CSV table of C-alpha atoms and ligand atoms in Angstrom, one decimal:
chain,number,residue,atom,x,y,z
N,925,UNK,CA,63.2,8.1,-41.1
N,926,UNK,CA,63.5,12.0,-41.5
N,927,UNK,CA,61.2,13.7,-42.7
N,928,UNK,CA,60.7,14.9,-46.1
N,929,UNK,CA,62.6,18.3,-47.3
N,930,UNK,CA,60.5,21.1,-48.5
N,931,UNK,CA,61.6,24.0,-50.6
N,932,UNK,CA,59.8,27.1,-50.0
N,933,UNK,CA,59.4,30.2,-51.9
N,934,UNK,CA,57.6,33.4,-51.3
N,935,UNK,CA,57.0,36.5,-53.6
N,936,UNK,CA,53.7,37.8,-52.9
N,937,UNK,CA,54.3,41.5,-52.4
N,938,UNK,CA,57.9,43.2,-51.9
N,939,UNK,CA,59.6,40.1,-50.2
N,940,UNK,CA,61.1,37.5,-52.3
N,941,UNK,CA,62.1,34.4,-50.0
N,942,UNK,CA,63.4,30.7,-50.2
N,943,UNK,CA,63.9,28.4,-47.6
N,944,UNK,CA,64.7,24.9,-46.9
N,945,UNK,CA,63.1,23.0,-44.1
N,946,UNK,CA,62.7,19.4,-42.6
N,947,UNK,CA,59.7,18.9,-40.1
N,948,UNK,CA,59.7,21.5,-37.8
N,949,UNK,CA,63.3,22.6,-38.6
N,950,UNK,CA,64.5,25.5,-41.2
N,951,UNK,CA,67.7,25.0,-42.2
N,952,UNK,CA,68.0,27.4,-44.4
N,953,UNK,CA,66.9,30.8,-45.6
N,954,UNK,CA,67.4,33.6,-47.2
N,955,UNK,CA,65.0,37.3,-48.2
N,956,UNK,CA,65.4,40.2,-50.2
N,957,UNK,CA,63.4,43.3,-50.4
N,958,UNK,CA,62.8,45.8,-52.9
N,959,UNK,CA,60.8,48.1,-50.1
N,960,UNK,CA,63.8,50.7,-49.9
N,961,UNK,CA,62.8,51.4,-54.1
N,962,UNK,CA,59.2,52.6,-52.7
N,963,UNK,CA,59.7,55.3,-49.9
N,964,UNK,CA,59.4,58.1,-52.8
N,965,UNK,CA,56.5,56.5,-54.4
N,966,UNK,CA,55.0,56.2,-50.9
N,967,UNK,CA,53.7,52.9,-52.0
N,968,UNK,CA,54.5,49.7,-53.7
N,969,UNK,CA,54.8,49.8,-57.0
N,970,UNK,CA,53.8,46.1,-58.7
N,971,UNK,CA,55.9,46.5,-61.6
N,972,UNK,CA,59.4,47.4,-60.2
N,973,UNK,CA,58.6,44.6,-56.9
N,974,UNK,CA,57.8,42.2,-60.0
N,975,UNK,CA,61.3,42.9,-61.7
N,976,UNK,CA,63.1,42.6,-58.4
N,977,UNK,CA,61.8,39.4,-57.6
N,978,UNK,CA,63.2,38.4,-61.1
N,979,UNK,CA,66.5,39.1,-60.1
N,980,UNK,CA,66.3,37.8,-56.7
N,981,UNK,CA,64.8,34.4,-56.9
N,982,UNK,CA,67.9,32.6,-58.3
N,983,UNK,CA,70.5,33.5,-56.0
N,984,UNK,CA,68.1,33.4,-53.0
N,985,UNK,CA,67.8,29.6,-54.2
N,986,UNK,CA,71.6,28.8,-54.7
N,987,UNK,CA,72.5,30.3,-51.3
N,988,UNK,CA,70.0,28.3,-49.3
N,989,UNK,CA,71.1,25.3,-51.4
N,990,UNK,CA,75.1,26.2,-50.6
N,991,UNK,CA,73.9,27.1,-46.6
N,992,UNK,CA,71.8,23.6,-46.1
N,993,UNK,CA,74.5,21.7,-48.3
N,994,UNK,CA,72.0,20.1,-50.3
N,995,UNK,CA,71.6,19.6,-53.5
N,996,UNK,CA,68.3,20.9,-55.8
N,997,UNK,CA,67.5,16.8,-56.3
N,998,UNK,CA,67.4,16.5,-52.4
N,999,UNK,CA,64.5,18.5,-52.6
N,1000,UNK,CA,61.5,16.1,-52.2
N,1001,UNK,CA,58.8,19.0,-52.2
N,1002,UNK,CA,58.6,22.3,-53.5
N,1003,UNK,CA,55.9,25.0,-52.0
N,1004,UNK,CA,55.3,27.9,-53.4
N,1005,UNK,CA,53.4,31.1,-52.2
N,1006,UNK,CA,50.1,31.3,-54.7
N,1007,UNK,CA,48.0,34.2,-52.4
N,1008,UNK,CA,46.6,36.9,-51.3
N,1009,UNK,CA,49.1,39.2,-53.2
N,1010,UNK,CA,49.9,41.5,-56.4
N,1011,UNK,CA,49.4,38.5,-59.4
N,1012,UNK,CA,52.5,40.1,-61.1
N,1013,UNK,CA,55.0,39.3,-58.1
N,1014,UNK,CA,53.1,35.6,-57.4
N,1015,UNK,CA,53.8,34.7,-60.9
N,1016,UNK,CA,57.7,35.1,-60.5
N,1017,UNK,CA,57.6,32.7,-57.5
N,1018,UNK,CA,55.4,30.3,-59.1
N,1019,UNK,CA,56.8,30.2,-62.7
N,1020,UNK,CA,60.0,29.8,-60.6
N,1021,UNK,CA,58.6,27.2,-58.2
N,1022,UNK,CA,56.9,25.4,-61.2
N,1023,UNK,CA,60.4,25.1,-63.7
N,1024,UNK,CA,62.5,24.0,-60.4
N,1025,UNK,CA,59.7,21.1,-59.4
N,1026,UNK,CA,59.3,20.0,-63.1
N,1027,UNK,CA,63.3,19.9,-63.4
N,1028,UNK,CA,63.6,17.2,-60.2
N,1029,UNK,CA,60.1,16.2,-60.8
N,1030,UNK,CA,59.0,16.6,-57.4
N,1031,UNK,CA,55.5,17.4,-56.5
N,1032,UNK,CA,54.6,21.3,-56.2
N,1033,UNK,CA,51.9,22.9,-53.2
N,1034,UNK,CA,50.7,25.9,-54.3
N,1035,UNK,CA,50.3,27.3,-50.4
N,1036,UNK,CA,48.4,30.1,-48.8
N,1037,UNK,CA,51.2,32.9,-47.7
N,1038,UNK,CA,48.7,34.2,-45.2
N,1039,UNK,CA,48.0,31.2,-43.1
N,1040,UNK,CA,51.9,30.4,-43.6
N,1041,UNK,CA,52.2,33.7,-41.4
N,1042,UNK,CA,50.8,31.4,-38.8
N,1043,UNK,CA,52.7,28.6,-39.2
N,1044,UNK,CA,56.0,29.6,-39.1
N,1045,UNK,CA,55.8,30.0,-35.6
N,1046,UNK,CA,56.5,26.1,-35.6
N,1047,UNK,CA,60.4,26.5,-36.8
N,1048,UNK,CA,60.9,28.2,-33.7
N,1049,UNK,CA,58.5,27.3,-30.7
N,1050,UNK,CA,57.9,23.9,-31.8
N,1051,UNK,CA,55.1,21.9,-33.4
N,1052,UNK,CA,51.7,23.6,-34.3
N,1053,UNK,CA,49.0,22.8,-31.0
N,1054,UNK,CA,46.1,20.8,-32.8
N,1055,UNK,CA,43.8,23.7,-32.6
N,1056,UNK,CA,44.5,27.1,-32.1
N,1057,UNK,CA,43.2,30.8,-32.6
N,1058,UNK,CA,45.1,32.4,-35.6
N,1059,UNK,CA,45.3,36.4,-35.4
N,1060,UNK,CA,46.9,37.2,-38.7
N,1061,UNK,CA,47.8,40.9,-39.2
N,1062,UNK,CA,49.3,42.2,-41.6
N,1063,UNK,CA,49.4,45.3,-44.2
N,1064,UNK,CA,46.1,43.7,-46.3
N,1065,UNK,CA,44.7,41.4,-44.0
N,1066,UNK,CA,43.6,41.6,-40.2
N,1067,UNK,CA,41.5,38.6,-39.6
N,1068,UNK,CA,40.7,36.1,-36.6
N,1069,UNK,CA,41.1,32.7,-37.4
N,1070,UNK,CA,40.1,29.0,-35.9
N,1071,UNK,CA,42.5,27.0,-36.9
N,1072,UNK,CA,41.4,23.3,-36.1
N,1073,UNK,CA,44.3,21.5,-38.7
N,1074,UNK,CA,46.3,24.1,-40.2
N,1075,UNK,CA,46.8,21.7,-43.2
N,1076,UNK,CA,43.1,21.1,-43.8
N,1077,UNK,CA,40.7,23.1,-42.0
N,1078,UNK,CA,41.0,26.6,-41.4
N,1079,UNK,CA,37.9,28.6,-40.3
N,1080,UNK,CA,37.4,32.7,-40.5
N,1081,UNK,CA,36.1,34.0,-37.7
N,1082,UNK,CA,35.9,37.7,-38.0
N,1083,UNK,CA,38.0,40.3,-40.0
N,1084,UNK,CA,38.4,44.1,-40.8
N,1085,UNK,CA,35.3,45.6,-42.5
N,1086,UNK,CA,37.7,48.2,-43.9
N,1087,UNK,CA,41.2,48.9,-43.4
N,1088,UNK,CA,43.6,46.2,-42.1
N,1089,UNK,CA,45.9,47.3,-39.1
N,1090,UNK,CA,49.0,47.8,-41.0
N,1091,UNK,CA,47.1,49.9,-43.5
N,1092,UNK,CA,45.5,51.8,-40.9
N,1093,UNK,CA,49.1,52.4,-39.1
N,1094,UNK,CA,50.4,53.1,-42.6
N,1095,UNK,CA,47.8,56.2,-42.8
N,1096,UNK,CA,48.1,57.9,-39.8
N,1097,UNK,CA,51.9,57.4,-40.5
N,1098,UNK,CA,51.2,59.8,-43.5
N,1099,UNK,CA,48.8,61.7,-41.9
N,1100,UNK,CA,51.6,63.0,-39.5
N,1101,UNK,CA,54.5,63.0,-42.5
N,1102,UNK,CA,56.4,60.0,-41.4
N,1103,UNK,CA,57.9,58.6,-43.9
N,1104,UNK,CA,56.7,55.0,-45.9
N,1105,UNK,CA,55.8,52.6,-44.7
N,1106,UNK,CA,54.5,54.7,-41.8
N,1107,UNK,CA,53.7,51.6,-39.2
N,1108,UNK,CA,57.0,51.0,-37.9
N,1109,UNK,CA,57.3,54.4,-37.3
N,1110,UNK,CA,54.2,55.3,-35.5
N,1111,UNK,CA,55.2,52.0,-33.7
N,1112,UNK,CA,58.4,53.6,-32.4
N,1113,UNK,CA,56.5,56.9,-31.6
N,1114,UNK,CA,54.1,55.1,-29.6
N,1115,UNK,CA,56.6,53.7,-27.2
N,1116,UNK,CA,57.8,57.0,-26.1
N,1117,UNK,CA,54.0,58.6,-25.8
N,1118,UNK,CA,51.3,58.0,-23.3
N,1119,UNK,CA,49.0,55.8,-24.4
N,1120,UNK,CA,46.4,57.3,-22.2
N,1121,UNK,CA,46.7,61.0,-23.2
N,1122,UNK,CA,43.9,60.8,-25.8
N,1123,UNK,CA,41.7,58.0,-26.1
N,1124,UNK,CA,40.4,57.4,-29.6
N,1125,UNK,CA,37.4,55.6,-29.9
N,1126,UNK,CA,37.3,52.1,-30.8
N,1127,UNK,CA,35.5,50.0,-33.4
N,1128,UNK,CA,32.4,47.9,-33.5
N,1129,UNK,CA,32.6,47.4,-29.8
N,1130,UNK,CA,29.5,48.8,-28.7
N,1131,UNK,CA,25.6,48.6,-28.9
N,1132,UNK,CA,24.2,46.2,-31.5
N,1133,UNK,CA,27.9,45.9,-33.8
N,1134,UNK,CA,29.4,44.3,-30.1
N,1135,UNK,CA,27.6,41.0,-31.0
N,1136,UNK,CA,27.2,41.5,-34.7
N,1137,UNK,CA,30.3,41.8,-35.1
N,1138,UNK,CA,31.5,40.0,-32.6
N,1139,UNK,CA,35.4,39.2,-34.0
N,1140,UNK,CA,35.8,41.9,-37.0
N,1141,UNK,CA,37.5,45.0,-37.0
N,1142,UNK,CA,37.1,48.3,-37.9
N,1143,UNK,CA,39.9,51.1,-38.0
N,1144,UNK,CA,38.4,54.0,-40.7
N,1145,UNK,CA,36.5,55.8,-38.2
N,1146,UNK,CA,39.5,55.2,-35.6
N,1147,UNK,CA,41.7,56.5,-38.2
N,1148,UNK,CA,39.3,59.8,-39.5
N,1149,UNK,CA,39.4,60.0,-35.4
N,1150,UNK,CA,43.1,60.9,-35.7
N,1151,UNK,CA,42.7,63.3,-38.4
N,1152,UNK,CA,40.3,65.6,-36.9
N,1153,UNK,CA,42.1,65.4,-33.6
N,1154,UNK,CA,45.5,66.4,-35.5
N,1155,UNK,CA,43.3,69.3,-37.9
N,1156,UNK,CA,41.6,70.4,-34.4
N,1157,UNK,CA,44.6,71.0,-32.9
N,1158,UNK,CA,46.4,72.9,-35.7
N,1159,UNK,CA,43.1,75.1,-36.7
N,1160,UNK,CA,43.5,76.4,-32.7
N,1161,UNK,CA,47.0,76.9,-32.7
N,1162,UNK,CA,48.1,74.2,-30.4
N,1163,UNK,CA,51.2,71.8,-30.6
N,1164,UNK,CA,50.4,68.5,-31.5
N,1165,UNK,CA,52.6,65.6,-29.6
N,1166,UNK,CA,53.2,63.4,-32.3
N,1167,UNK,CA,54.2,60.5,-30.1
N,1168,UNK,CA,51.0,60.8,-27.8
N,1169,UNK,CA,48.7,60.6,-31.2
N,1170,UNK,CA,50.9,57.4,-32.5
N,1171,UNK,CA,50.3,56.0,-28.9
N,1172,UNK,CA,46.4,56.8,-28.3
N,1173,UNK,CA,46.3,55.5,-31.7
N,1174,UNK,CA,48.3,52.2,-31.3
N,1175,UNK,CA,46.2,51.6,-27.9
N,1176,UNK,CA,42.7,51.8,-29.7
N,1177,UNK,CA,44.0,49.6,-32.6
N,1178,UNK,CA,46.1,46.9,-30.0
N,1179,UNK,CA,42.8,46.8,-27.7
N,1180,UNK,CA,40.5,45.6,-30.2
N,1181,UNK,CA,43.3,43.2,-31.8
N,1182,UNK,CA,43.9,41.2,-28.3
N,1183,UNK,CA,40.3,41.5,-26.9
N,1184,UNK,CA,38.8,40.2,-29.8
N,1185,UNK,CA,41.3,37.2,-30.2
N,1186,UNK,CA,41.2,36.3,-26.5
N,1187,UNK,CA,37.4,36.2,-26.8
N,1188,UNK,CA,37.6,34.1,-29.5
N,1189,UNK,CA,39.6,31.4,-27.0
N,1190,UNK,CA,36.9,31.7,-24.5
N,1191,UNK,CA,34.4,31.1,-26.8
N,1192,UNK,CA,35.9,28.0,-29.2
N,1193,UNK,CA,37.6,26.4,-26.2
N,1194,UNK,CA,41.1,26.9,-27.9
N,1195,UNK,CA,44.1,27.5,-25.3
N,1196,UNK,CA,46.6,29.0,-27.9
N,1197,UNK,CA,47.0,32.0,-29.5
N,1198,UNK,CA,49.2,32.7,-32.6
N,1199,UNK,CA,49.9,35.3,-34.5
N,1200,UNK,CA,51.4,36.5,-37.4
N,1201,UNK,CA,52.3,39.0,-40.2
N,1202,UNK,CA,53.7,42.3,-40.9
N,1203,UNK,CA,52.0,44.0,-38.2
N,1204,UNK,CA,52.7,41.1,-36.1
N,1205,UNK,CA,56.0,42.8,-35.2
N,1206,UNK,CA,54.0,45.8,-33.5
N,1207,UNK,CA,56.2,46.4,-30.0
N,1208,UNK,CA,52.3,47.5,-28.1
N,1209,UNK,CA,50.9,44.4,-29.6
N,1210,UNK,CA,53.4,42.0,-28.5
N,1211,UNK,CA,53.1,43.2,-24.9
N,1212,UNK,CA,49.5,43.5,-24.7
N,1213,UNK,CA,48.6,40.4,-26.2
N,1214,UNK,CA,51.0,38.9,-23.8
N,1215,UNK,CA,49.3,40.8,-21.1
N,1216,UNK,CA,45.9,39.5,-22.1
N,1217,UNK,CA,46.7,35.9,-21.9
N,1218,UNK,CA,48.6,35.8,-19.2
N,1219,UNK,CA,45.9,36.6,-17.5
N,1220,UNK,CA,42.9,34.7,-19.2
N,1221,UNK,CA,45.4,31.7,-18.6
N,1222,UNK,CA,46.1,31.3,-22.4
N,1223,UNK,CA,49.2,30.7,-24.2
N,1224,UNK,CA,50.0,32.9,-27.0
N,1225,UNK,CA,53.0,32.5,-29.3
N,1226,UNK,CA,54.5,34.9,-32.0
N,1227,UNK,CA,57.3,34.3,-34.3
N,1228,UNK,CA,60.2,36.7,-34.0
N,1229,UNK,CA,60.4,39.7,-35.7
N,1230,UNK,CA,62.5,38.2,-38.8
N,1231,UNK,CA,59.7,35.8,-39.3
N,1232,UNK,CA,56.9,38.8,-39.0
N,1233,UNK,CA,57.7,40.2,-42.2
N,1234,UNK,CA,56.8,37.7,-45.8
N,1235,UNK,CA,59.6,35.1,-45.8
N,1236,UNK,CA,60.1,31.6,-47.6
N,1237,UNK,CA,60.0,30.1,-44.3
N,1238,UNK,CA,56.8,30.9,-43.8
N,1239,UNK,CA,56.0,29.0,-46.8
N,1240,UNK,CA,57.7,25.7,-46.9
N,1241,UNK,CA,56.7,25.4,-43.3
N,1242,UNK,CA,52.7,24.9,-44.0
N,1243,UNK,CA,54.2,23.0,-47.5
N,1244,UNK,CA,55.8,20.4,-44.8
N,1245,UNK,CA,52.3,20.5,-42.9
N,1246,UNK,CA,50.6,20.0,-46.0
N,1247,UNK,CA,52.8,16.7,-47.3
N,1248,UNK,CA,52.7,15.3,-43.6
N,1249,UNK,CA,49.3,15.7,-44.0
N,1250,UNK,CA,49.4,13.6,-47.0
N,1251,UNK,CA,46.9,15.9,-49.2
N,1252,UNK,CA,47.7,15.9,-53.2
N,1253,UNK,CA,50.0,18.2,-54.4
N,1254,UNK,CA,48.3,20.9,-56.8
N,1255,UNK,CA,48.0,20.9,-60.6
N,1256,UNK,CA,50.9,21.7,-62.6
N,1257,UNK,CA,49.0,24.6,-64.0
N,1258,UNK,CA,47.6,26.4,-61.2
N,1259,UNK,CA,47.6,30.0,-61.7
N,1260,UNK,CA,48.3,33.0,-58.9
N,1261,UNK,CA,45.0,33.9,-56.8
N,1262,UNK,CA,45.6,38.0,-55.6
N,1263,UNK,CA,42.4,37.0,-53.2
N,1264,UNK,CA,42.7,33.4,-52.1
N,1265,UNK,CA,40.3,33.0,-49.5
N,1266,UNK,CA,41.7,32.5,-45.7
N,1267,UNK,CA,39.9,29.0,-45.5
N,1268,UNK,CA,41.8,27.6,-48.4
N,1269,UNK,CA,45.1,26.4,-47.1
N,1270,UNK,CA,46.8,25.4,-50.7
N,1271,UNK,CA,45.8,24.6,-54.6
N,1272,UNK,CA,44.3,21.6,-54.5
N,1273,UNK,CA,44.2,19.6,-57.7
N,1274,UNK,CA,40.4,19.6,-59.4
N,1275,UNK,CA,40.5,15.7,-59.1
N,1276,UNK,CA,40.2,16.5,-55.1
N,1277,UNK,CA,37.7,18.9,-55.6
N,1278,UNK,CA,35.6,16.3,-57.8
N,1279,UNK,CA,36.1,13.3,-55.1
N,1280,UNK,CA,35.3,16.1,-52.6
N,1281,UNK,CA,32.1,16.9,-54.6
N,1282,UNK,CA,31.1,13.2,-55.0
N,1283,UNK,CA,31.7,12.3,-51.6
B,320,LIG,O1,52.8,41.1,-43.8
B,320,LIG,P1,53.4,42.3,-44.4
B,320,LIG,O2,54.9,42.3,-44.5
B,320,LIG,O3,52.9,42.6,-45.8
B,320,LIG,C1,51.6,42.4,-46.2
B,320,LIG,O4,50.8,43.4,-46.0
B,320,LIG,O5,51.2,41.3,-46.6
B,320,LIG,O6,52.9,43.6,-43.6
B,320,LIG,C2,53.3,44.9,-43.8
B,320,LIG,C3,52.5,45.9,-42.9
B,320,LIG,C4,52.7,47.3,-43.3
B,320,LIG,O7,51.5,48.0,-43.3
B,320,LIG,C5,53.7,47.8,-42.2
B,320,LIG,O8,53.6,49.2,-42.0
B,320,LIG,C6,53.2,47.0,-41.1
B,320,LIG,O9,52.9,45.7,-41.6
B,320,LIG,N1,54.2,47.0,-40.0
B,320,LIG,C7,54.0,47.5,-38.8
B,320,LIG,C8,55.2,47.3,-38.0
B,320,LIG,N2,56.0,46.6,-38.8
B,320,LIG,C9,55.4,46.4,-40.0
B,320,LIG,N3,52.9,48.2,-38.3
B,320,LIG,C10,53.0,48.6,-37.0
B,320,LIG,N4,54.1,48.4,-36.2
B,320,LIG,C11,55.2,47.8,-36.7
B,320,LIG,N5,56.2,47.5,-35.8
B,321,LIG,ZN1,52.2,38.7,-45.6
């Protein structure tokens, strides 16, 4: 027998995506963005994301339906993204989600968007491994996670103590006047500078923080690093190579990223690496991470960068993990959760939690 069909939807920041899939495979799917409204802003701006994932949401969901030939009563799950994110653009998705599973009266999984960044990767390199080290990076989150059932039991390991690598990019993107969002910018920078021209310092990786922290992050100082370097220059008259900065910078960042989630292999026993999120697309981390595994004899596998970015895929992907799983779907009145915590893969209903409590 197939497996069941799961809708997915996903509106947590500027992204508002649907998707179909069956098991391992998408069939369909489809994303809008509302990020070219926000380059003059030079940020996201809840309100106008919140609007445009008003109007997106309904044809986002008829052409998946018209691309996968199914009907909306072929559906026999519907996931929907319910954190991290801006509470005003979660509740689109979820009223949305909600109306669409009460109208077919199919069971609704309030998912995790961030630990669906992870399991997306399964639509295109196959099923999850059973245990696995999740880097998940992304413009709000940078985090190092154990992933023993991706369904059930996520651990955190370590995370940023300040900004997340996307948010640290998007700085020193400013910093030098690119425009909004700066990362992809600095990212294309860094691959014309040398990476070795100035070496920025790098985070909690020395003296007593090296074990203390042993997997977080830190980027602030890295980042104040890059000012001063930038202000010294100008103060004496010198010309600043904007692509060396974005690469020093890039190098400092990408080390800690892949040294940290390699050493959290070694340590759990885990032979896989995934990651995922915004930052995920990052051309330095790709390669370096790659690098790094090859030769601690690790896999590591990254979604493509169409799937880096938020995406209903992403969603109904962990909702098909979650129903094969066989966990209860979530309460019909769930509300959106801007900080759901990492180790909480979906909503699940307070009767679980009771039984859970009891047990
Ligand atoms: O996951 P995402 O789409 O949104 C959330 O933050 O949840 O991630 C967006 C972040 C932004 O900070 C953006 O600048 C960064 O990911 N980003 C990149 C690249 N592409 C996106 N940063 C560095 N290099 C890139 N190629
Ligand atoms: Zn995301």
């Amino acid at each position: 027998m197939s497996e069941p069909l799961i809708l997915g939807i996903e509106s947590t920041c500027d992204e508002t995506g649907v998707a179909l899939v069956r098991g391992d495979d998408l069939l369909a799917d489809r994303t809008a963005t509302s990020m070219d409204q926000y380059a003059r802003y030079g940020g996201i701006i809840p309100e106008i994301a919140s609007r445009a994932h008003l109007e997106s949401v309904v044809p986002a969901l008829d052409s998946v339906l018209e691309e996968a030939g199914v009907g909306l009563d072929e559906v026999d799950a519907v996931a929907v993204a319910a954190g991290p994110g801006l509470v005003g653009s979660l509740t689109v998705g979820i009223c949305a989600a909600k109306a669409l599973a009460t109208a077919v009266d199919r069971p609704l999984y309030g998912v995790n968007h961030v630990i669906g960044h992870l399991a997306v990767d399964k639509l295109v390199d196959g099923a999850l491994p059973d245990r696995f080290i999740g880097l998940v990076v992304s413009g709000g989150h940078s985090n190092i996670l154990l992933v023993e059932d991706i369904a059930t039991d996520v651990r955190e390991l370590g995370g940023t103590l300040d900004d997340a690598a996307g948010e640290a990019f998007d700085k020193v993107g400013r910093l030098l006047g690119l425009p909004y969002p700066g990362g992809p910018h600095v990212d294309r920078l860094s691959q014309v500078g040398d990476g070795d021209a100035i070496r920025f310092p790098r985070g909690l990786a020395a003296g007593k923080d090296k074990e203390r922290h042993r997997y977080d992050f830190s980027f602030s100082g890295l980042k104040t690093a890059v000012a001063r370097y930038v202000e010294g220059a100008h103060d004496r008259g010198e010309d600043v190579s904007a692509e060396d900065v974005c690469a020093g910078f890039s190098e400092a960042v990408n080390d800690s990223l892949t040294a940290k989630a390699v050493r959290a292999c070694r340590d759990t026993g885990c032979d896989t690496i995934i990651i995922g999120g915004g930052f995920s697309a990052n051309s330095r981390l790709r390669g370096l991470i790659r690098e790094r595994a090859e030769a601690a004899g690790l896999t590591v596998r990254m979604p493509p960068l169409r799937f880096c970015t938020d995406n209903g895929a992403q969603i109904a992907a962990l909702g098909s993990e979650l129903v094969r799983a066989g966990v209860e779907p979530s309460d019909w009145d769930f509300s959106p959760d801007s900080g759901m915590p990492l180790t909480q893969t979906w909503m699940a209903p307070a009767s679980a939690l009771v039984d859970e409590g009891a047990a």
